[in-house]
Amino acid sequence: MAGNQATSGLRLALEYGPIVAFFAGYMLMRDRTVSVLGTDYSGFVVVTACFVPLLALATWATRRVTGRLSGMQVVTLVLVTVFGALTVWLNDERFFKMKPTIIYALFVGVLGFGLLRKQSYLRFAVGDSLPLNDEGWMVLTRRLTLFFALLAALNEIVWRSFPTDVWVSFKTFGLTIGMFAFFLAQSRLFQRYAPPAGGADD
């Protein structure tokens, strides 16, 4: 039991540690400019350049600790790398700010397509780590699809309408707390659609 708790704690640290580090780095560098080969980069761009390899390292460590990665973790790493590289290469912070919108919109498209086929692609993405029967997976997938659509819309509103400081706080705390709150709110769903004790759901 203690070993499982330690592993769970390490997994959470690896998942959210890079996000907290991004916030801390931005607060430290937000008023600074770094010149590299004659090009001036804002603190935001510099921190973004550091965040991408940090996330890659944390993802690799997660794979080592847990023995697996979910499809969502892999897609997130790929998109963070792509949009982070664009941000640094073009020296334009807008690419990294729109990254959560693209990630959530992609998840909405994939999960929504699965729902149209009467399948839960969420189950395929995260594996059988959640105790749900087939019907429960479908209900959770519908709810999470709508929630991701809401997060995508919120991210667009925040990064386009508010200063960078607000967006960084929203990304670090708003999105993270939102995800925790969403899954906490599903406690009754997990109870209602739990598979029979001692048996697999067919």
mmCIF file of N, CA and C in Angstrom, residues 1-12:
data_model
loop_
_atom_site.group_PDB
_atom_site.id
_atom_site.type_symbol
_atom_site.label_atom_id
_atom_site.label_comp_id
_atom_site.label_asym_id
_atom_site.label_seq_id
_atom_site.Cartn_x
_atom_site.Cartn_y
_atom_site.Cartn_z
ATOM 1 N N MET A 1 0.837 -1.209 0.000
ATOM 2 C CA MET A 1 0.000 0.000 0.000
ATOM 3 C C MET A 1 0.868 1.253 0.000
ATOM 4 N N ALA A 2 1.889 1.258 0.874
ATOM 5 C CA ALA A 2 2.768 2.423 0.946
ATOM 6 C C ALA A 2 3.493 2.629 -0.375
ATOM 7 N N GLY A 3 3.890 1.498 -1.017
ATOM 8 C CA GLY A 3 4.565 1.591 -2.302
ATOM 9 C C GLY A 3 3.677 2.200 -3.366
ATOM 10 N N ASN A 4 2.404 1.792 -3.368
ATOM 11 C CA ASN A 4 1.455 2.339 -4.342
ATOM 12 C C ASN A 4 1.237 3.821 -4.124
ATOM 13 N N GLN A 5 1.149 4.239 -2.848
ATOM 14 C CA GLN A 5 0.960 5.650 -2.545
ATOM 15 C C GLN A 5 2.165 6.474 -2.976
ATOM 16 N N ALA A 6 3.368 5.907 -2.754
ATOM 17 C CA ALA A 6 4.582 6.609 -3.163
ATOM 18 C C ALA A 6 4.636 6.759 -4.673
ATOM 19 N N THR A 7 4.244 5.695 -5.391
ATOM 20 C CA THR A 7 4.231 5.743 -6.854
ATOM 21 C C THR A 7 3.217 6.758 -7.355
ATOM 22 N N SER A 8 2.031 6.788 -6.730
ATOM 23 C CA SER A 8 1.007 7.751 -7.122
ATOM 24 C C SER A 8 1.474 9.179 -6.873
ATOM 25 N N GLY A 9 2.131 9.402 -5.735
ATOM 26 C CA GLY A 9 2.638 10.733 -5.429
ATOM 27 C C GLY A 9 3.708 11.170 -6.421
ATOM 28 N N LEU A 10 4.587 10.243 -6.794
ATOM 29 C CA LEU A 10 5.629 10.560 -7.763
ATOM 30 C C LEU A 10 5.029 10.832 -9.131
ATOM 31 N N ARG A 11 4.003 10.080 -9.488
ATOM 32 C CA ARG A 11 3.346 10.285 -10.778
ATOM 33 C C ARG A 11 2.700 11.660 -10.847
ATOM 34 N N LEU A 12 2.059 12.075 -9.755
ATOM 35 C CA LEU A 12 1.458 13.422 -9.720
ATOM 36 C C LEU A 12 2.531 14.501 -9.804
#
